[in-house]
Short mmCIF file of C-alpha atoms in Angstrom, two decimals:
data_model
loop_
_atom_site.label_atom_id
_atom_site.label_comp_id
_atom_site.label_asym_id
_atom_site.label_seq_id
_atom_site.Cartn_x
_atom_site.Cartn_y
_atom_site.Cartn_z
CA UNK A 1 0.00 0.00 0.00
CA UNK A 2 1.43 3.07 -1.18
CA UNK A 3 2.13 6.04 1.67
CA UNK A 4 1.40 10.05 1.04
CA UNK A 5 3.45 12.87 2.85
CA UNK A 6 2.28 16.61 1.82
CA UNK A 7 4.79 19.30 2.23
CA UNK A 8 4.35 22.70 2.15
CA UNK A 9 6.38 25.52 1.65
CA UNK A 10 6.06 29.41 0.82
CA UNK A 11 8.45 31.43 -0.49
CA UNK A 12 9.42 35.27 -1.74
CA UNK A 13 9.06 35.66 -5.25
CA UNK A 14 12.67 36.77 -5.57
CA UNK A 15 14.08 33.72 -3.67
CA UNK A 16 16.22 31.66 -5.71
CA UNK A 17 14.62 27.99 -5.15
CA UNK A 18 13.93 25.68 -1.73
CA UNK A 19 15.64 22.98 -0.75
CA UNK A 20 13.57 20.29 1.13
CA UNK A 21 16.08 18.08 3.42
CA UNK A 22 15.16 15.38 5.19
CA UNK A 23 16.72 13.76 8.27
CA UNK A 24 17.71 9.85 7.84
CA UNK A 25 14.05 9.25 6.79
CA UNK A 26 10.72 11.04 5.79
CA UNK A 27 8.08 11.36 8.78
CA UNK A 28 6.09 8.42 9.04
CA UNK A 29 2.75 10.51 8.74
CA UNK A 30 1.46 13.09 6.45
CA UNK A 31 2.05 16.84 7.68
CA UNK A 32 2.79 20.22 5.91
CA UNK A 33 5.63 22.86 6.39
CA UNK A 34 4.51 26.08 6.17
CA UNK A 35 7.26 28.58 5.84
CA UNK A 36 10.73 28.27 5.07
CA UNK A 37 12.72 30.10 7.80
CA UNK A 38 9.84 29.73 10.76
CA UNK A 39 8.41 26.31 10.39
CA UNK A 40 10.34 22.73 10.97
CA UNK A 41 13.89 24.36 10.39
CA UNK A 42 15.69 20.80 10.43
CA UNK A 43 13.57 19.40 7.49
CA UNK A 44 13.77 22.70 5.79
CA UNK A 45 17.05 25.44 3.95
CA UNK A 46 17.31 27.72 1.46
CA UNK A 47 19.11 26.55 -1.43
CA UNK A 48 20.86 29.03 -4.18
CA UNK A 49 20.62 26.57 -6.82
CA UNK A 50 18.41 26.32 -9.63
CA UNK A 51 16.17 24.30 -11.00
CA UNK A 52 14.68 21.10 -9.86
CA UNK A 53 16.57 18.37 -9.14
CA UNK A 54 15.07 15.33 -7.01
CA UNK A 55 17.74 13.25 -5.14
CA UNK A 56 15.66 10.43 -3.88
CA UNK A 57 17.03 6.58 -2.32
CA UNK A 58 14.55 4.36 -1.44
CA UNK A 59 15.38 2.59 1.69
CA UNK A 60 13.68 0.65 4.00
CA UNK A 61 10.13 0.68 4.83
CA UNK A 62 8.09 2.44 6.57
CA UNK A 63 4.29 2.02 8.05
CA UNK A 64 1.58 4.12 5.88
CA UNK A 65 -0.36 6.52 8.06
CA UNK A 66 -3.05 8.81 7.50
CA UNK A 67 -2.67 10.84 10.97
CA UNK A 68 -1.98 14.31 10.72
CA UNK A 69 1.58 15.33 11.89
CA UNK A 70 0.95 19.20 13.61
CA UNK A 71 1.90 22.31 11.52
CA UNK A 72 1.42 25.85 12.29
CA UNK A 73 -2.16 26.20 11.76
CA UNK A 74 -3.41 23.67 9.23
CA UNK A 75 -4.46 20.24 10.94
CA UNK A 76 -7.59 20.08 9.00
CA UNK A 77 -8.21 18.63 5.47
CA UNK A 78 -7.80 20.68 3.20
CA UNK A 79 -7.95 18.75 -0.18
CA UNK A 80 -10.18 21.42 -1.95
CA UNK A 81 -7.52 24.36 -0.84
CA UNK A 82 -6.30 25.24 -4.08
CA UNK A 83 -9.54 24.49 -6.36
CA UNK A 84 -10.35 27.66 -7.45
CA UNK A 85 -6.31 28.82 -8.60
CA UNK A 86 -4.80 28.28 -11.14
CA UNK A 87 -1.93 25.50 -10.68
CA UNK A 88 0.75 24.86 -12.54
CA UNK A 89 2.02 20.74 -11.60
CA UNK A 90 5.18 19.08 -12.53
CA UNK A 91 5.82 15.19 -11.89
CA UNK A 92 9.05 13.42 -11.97
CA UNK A 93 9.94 9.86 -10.79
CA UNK A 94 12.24 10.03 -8.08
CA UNK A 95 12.66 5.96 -7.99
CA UNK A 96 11.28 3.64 -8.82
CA UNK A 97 8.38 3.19 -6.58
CA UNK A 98 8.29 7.32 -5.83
CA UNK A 99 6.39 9.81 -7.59
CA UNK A 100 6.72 13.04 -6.79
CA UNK A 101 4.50 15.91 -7.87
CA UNK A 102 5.19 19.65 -7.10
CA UNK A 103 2.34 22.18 -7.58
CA UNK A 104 2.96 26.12 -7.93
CA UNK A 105 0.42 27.79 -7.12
CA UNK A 106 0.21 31.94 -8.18
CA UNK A 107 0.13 32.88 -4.53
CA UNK A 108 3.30 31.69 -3.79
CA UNK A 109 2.92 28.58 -2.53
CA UNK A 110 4.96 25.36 -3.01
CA UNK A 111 3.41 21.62 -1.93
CA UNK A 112 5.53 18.79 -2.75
CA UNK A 113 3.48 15.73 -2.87
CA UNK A 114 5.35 12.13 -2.62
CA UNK A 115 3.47 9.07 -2.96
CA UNK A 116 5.47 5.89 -2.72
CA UNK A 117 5.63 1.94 -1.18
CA UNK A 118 8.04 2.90 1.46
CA UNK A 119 11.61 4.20 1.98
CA UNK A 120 13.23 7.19 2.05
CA UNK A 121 11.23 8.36 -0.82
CA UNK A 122 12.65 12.14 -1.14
CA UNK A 123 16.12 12.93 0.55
CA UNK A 124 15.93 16.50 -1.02
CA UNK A 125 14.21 18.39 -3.78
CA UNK A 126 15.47 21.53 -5.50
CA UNK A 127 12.40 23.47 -6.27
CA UNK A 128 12.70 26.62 -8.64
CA UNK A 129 10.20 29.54 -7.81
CA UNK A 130 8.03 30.31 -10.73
CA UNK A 131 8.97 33.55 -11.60
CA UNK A 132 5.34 35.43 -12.14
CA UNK A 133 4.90 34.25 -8.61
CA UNK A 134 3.10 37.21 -6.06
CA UNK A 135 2.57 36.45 -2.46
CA UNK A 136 -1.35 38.26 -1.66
CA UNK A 137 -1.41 41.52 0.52
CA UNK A 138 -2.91 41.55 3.66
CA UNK A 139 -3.69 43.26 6.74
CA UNK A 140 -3.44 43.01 10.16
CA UNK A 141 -5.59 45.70 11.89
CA UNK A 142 -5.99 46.11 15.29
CA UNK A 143 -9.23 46.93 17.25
CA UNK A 144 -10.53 49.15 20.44
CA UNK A 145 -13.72 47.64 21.73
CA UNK A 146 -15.97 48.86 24.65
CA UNK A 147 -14.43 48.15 27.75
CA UNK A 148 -15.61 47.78 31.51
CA UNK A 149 -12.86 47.12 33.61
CA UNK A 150 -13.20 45.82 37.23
CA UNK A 151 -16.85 46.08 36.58
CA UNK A 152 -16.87 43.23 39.40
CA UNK A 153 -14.27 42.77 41.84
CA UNK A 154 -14.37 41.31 45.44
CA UNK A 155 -10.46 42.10 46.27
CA UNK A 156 -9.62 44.40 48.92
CA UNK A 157 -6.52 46.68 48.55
CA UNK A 158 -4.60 44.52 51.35
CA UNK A 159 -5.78 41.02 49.39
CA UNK A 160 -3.61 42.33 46.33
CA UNK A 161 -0.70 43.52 48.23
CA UNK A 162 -0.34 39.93 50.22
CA UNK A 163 -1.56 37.30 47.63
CA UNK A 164 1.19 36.62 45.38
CA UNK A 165 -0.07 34.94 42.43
CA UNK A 166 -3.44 35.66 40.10
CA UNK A 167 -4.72 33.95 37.47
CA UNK A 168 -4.94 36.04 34.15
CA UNK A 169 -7.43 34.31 31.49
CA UNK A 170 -10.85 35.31 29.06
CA UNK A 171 -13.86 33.65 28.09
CA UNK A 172 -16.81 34.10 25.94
CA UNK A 173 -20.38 33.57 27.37
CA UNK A 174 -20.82 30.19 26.83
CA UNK A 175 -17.26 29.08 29.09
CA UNK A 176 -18.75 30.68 32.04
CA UNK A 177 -19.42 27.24 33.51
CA UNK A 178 -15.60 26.37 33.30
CA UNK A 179 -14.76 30.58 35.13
CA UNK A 180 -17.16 28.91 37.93
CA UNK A 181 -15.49 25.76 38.51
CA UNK A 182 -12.06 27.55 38.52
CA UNK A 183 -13.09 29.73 41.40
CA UNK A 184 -13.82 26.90 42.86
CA UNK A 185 -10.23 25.12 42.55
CA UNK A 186 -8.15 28.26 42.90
CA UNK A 187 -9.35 29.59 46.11
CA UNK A 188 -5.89 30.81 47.84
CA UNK A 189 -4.95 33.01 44.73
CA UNK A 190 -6.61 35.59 43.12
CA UNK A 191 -8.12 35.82 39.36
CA UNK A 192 -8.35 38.52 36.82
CA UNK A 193 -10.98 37.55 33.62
CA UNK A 194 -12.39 39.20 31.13
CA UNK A 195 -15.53 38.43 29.97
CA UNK A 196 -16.37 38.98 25.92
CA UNK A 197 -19.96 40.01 25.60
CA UNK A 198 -22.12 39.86 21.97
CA UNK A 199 -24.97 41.85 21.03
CA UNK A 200 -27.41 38.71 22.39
CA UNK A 201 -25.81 37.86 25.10
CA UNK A 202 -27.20 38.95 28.82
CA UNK A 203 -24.86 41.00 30.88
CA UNK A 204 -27.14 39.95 34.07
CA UNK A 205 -25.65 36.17 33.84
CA UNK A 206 -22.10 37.46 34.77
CA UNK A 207 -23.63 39.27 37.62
CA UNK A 208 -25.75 36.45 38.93
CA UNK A 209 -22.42 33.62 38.33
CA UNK A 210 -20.53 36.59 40.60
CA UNK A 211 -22.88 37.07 43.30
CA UNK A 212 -24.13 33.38 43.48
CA UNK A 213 -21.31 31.31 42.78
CA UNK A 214 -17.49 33.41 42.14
CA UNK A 215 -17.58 35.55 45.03
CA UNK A 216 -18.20 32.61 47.03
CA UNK A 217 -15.79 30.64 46.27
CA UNK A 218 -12.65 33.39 45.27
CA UNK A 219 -10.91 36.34 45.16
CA UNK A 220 -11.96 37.37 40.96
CA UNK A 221 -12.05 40.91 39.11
CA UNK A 222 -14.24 40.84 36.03
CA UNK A 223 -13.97 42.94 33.50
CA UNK A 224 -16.33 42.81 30.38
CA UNK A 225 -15.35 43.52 26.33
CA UNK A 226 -18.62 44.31 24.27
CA UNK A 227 -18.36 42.66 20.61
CA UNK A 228 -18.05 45.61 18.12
CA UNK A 229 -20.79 45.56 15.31
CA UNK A 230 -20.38 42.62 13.00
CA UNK A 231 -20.37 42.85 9.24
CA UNK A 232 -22.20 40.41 7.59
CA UNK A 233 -22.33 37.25 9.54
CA UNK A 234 -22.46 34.68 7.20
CA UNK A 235 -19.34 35.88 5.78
CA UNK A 236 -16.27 34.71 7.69
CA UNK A 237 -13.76 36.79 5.24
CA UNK A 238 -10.62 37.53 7.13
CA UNK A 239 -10.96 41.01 6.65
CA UNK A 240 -13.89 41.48 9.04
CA UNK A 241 -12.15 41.40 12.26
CA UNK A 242 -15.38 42.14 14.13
CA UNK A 243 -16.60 38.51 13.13
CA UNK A 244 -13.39 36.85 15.28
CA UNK A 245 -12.92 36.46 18.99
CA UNK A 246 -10.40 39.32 20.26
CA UNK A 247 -8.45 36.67 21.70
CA UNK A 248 -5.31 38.58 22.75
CA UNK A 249 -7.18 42.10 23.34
CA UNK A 250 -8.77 40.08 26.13
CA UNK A 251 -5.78 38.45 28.00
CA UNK A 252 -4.52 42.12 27.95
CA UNK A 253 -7.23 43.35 29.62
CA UNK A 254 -7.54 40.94 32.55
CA UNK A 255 -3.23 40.99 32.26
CA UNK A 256 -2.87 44.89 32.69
CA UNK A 257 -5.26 45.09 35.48
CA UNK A 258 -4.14 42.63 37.21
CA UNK A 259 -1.73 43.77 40.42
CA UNK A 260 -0.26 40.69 41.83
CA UNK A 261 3.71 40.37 41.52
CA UNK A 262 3.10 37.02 39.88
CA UNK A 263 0.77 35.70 37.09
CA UNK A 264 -0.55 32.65 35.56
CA UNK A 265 -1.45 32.64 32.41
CA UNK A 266 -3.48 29.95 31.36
CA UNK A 267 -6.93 29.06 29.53
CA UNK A 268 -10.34 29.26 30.80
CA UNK A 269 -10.99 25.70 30.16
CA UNK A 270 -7.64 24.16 32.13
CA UNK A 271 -7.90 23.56 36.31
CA UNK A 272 -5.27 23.85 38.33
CA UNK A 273 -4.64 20.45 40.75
CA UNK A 274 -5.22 20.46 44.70
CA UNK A 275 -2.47 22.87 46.45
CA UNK A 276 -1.30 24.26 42.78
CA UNK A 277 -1.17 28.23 44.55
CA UNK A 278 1.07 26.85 47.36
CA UNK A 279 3.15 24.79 45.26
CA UNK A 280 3.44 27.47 42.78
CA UNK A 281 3.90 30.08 45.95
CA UNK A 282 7.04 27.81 46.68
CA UNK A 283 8.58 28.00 43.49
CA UNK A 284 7.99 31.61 42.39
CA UNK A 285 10.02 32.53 39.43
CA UNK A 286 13.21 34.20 39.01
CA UNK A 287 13.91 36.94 36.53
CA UNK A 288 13.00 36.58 33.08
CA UNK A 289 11.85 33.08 33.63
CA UNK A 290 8.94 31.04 32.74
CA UNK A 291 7.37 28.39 35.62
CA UNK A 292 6.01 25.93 33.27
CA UNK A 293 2.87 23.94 34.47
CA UNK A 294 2.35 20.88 32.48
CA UNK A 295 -1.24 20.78 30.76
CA UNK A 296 -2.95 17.58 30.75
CA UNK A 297 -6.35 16.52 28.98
CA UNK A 298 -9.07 13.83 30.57
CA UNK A 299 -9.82 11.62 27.30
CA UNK A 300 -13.89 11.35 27.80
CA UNK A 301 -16.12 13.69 27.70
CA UNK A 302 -17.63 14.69 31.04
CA UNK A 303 -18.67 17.97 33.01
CA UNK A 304 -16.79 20.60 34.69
CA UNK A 305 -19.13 20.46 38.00
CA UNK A 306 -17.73 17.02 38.25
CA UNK A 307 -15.15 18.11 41.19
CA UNK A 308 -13.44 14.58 41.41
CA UNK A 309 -11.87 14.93 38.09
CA UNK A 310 -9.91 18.04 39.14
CA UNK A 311 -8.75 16.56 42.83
CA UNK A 312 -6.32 13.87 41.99
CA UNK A 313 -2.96 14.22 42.78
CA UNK A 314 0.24 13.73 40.61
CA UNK A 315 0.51 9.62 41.47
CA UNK A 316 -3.41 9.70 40.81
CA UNK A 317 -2.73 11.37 37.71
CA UNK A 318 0.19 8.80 36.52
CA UNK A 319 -2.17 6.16 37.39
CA UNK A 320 -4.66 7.41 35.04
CA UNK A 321 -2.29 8.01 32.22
CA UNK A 322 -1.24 4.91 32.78
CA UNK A 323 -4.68 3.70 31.96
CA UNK A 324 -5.26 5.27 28.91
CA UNK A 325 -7.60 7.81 30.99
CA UNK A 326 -5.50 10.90 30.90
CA UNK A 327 -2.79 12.58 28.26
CA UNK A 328 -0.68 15.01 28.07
CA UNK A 329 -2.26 18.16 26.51
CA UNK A 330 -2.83 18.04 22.76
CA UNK A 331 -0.27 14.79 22.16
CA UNK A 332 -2.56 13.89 19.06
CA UNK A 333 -3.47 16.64 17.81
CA UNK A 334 -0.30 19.91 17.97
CA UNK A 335 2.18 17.87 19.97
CA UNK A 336 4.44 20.85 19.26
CA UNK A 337 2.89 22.53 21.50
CA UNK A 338 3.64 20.80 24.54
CA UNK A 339 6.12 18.16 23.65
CA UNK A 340 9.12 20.14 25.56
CA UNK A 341 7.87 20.33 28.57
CA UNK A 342 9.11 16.64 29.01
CA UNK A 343 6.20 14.72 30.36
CA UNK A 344 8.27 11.45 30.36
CA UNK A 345 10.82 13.14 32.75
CA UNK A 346 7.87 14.98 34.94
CA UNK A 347 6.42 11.44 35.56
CA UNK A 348 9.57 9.65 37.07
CA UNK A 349 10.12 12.77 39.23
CA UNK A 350 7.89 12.41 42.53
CA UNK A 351 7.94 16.02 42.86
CA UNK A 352 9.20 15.96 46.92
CA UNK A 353 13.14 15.87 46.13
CA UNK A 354 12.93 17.84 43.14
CA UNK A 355 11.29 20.65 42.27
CA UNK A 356 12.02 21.77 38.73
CA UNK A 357 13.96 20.83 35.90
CA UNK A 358 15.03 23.29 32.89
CA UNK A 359 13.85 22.37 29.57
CA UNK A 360 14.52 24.15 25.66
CA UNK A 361 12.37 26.45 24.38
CA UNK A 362 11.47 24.70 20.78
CA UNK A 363 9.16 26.54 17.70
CA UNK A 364 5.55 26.13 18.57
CA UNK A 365 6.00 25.91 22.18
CA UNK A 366 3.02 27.08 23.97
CA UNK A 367 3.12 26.39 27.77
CA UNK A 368 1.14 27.56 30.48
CA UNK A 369 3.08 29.92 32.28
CA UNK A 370 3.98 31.51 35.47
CA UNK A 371 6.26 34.59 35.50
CA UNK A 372 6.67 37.55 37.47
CA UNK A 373 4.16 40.44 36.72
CA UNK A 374 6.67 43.64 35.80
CA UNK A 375 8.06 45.18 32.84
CA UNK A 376 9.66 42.11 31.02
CA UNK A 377 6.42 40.28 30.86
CA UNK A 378 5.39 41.69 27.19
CA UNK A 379 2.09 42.15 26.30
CA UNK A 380 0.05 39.90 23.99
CA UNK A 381 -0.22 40.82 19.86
CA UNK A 382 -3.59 41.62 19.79
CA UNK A 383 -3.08 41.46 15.81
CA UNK A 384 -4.32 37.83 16.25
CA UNK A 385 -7.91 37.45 16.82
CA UNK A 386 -10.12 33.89 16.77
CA UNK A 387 -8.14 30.47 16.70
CA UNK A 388 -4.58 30.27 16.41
CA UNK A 389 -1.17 31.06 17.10
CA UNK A 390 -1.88 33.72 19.73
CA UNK A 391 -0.27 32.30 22.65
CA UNK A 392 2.62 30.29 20.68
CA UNK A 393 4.44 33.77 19.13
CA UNK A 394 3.76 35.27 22.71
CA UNK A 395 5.96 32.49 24.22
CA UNK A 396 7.91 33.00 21.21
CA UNK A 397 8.80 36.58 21.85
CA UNK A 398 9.30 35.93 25.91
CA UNK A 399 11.96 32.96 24.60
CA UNK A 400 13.59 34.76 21.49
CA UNK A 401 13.63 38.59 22.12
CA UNK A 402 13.33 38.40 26.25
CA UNK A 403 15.59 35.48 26.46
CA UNK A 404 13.36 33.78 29.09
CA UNK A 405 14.28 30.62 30.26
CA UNK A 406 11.72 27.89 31.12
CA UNK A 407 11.75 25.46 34.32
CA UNK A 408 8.79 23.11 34.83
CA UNK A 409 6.95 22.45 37.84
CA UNK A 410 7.34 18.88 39.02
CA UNK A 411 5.00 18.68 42.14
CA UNK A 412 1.88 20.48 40.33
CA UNK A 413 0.12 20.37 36.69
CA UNK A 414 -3.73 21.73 35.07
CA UNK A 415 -6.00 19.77 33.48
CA UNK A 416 -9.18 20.14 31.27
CA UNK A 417 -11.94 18.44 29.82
CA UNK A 418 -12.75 17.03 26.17
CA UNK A 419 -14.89 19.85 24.47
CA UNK A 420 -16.82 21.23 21.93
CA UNK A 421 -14.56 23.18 19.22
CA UNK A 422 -14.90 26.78 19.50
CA UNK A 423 -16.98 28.50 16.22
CA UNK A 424 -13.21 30.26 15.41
CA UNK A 425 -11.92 26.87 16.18
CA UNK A 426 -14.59 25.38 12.97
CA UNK A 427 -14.53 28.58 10.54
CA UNK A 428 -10.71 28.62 10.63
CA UNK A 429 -9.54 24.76 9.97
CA UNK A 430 -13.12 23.34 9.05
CA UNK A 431 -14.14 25.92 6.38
CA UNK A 432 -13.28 25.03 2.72
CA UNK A 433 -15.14 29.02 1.48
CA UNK A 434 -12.44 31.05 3.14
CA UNK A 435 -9.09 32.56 3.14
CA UNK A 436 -8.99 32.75 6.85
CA UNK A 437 -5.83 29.90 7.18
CA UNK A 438 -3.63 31.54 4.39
CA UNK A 439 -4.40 34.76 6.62
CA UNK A 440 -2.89 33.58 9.62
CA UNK A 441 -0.01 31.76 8.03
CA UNK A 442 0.72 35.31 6.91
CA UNK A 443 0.43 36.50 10.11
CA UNK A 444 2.32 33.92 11.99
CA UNK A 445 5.38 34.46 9.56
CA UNK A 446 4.98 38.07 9.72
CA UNK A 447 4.99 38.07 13.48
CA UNK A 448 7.74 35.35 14.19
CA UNK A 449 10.20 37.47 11.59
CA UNK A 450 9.55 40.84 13.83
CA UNK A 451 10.42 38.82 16.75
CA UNK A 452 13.72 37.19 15.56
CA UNK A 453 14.94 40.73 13.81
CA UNK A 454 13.86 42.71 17.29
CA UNK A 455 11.14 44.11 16.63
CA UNK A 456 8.97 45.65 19.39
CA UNK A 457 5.56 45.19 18.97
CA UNK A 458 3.67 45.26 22.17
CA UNK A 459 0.13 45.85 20.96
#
């Protein structure tokens, strides 16, 4: 049976060609590369020579597989991508059991396409850019919206000046369930959360959850963002920012009015394990570094008032990994998200003699995080609104440009529940209509050059 791998590349049109370089064999399941210089550096170089020139050895085999390896922002299928350009498609035979097929398309894209019965199929491929290639213009506006800040707060004055730690994160209406249950597990510290409000919603819920059920159980500020008018809403074109969740403008909300000396930055839908605010407490960062708290994910769905599933402790937790119960956060799905943190290490480690262990910042990292709340912490790029790559070039710019180091927390972790996808989450990797994905490549590339050149761009 005959194996597929999809690679993609983009390029400048005034590059010279791309070089595609394996290691000592092709992944073992299909993925995409989707920039030269930002995405998978090992696997991809910029070549100066022209032409196209496939060096291919077939060696031993390998198992077919139809899973999805993670790329920056395109896990879904997306077959149908490129039906309404025009392409222009080249095939050679590599070997003898490898085909090879290389479509240009005229936005200035690349995707080499090798089909083959096993092996090495494609050690390296010399592509030349076509030269009427043009890469599309976009923009990345940002937004004001209506703001209320601290339109509900229950913290004294003295509360902010002795708790050390605060939980910065947003939510939309319909994760106010998951805001109450994380009042309800992180009752030492102190939590700052915005709130983003649409034209239907009811402003009297978040008053009700605060008086009946946060203020109960927490110290919380909540502020509240009111959705801007939307455009037409069964158009999900890029350009109409209104339409997408202000992701980033959020977190900055709840993360500038937030006065603890420490902050944890995490997601609405993750909570914390029993004791997480003293263990944290205990291992407050230094200067300039991250505290990394490793994100797990229960494998069934269930409910967020279910308090059990948030109380085990870390042998608890093993022992449901071990089951098949429990995973590390996103494993089979963006594994480059999380796979740094080391979660092989963090489970042989009891947590009592050791406390943390450094580990590599790597491209596509996106930890939860615990760092000191002063002027190093950078804001988030509020350039990127709905799903994706908001919180990955954030931890980008605190590991490139701030030259943060990351430690991870052995005695404590978060955990969250299988969900439904968010409607960004659907529009942006689910929609075949849209330009949406190609936007936030753009973006992403955009965003992760500023960063490695030095750019300051605290939005």
């Amino acid at each position: 049976m005959s194996s597929a791998y999809y690679q993609e590349v983009s390029f400048e049109p005034d590059c010279h060609d791309l070089e595609l370089v394996s290691h000592d064999s092709l992944p073992q399941q299909s993925g995409r590369l989707d920039s030269v210089d930002e995405v998978y550096p090992h696997l991809v170089r910029i070549s100066s020579t022209f032409g196209l020139q496939l060096l291919g050895e077939e060696e031993e085999d390998v198992t077919s597989s139809e899973t999805s390896m993670a790329g920056s922002c395109d896990n879904a299928d997306d077959n149908d991508e490129y039906d309404n350009e025009e392409l222009k498609q080249l095939e050679m035979e590599a070997t003898d059991t490898c085909t090879t097929t290389v479509t240009f398309s005229d936005h200035g894209s690349v995707r080499v396409h090798l089909r083959g019965n096993g092996g090495t199929q494609l050690q390296r491929a010399r592509i030349q850019c076509p030269p009427n290639a043009t890469r599309p213009s976009y923009s990345f506006p940002v937004h004001s919206y209506r703001t209320e800040v601290n339109k509900l707060s229950n913290i004294s004055d003295d509360e902010w000046s002795t708790i050390q730690v605060a939980i910065v994160t947003q939510c939309s209406m319909d994760r106010l369930p998951q805001l109450s249950a994380m009042c309800k597990h992180w009752k030492e510290g102190i939590i700052s959360a915005t709130v983003y409000v649409k034209a239907d919603d009811h402003i009297d819920i978040i008053v009700q959850k605060f008086e009946t059920e946060w203020s109960r159980y927490s110290r919380i500020q909540v502020h509240v963002v009111y959705a801007n008018h939307n455009h037409d809403n069964d158009d999900d074109s890029s350009s109409k920012i209104y339409d997408w969740y202000p992701i980033n403008y959020l977190r900055n909300v709840a993360l500038k009015h937030c006065r603890c000396r420490y902050v944890f930055l995490v997601d609405i839908d993750f909570m914390p394990c029993p004791d997480l605010y003293t263990t944290i407490a205990a291992n407050l960062p230094q200067e300039n570094e991250c505290l990394v708290v490793p994100a797990f994910e229960w494998l069934h769905k269930s409910d967020y008032a279910d308090a059990q599933l948030f109380e085990l402790n870390k042998q608890q937790l093993i022992a449901k990994h071990k089951a098949g119960f429990v995973q590390p956060f996103q494993m089979d799905y963006f594994s480059a998200g999380h796979t740094a943190t080391n979660f092989d290490k963090w489970m042989q480690i009891d947590g009592m003699d050791e406390q943390l262990y450094r580990v590599q910042y790597s491209h596509h990292y996106e930890p939860y995080i615990v760092v000191r709340n002063d002027d190093s912490l950078c804001a988030y790029d509020e350039r990127f609104t709905g799903y994706g790559m908001n919180k990955i070039v954030h931890i980008a710019k605190l590991a490139i440009q701030k030259k943060f180091t990351f430690n991870v927390l052995c005695a404590g972790y978060i955990i969250t529940l299988q969900h439904e996808k968010s409607n960004d989450f659907r529009r942006t990797l689910q929609s075949k209509t849209n330009n949406r994905r190609k936007w936030l490549r753009a973006l992403f590339n955009t965003t992760m050059k500023e960063i490695k050149t030095g750019v300051v761009c605290d939005l």
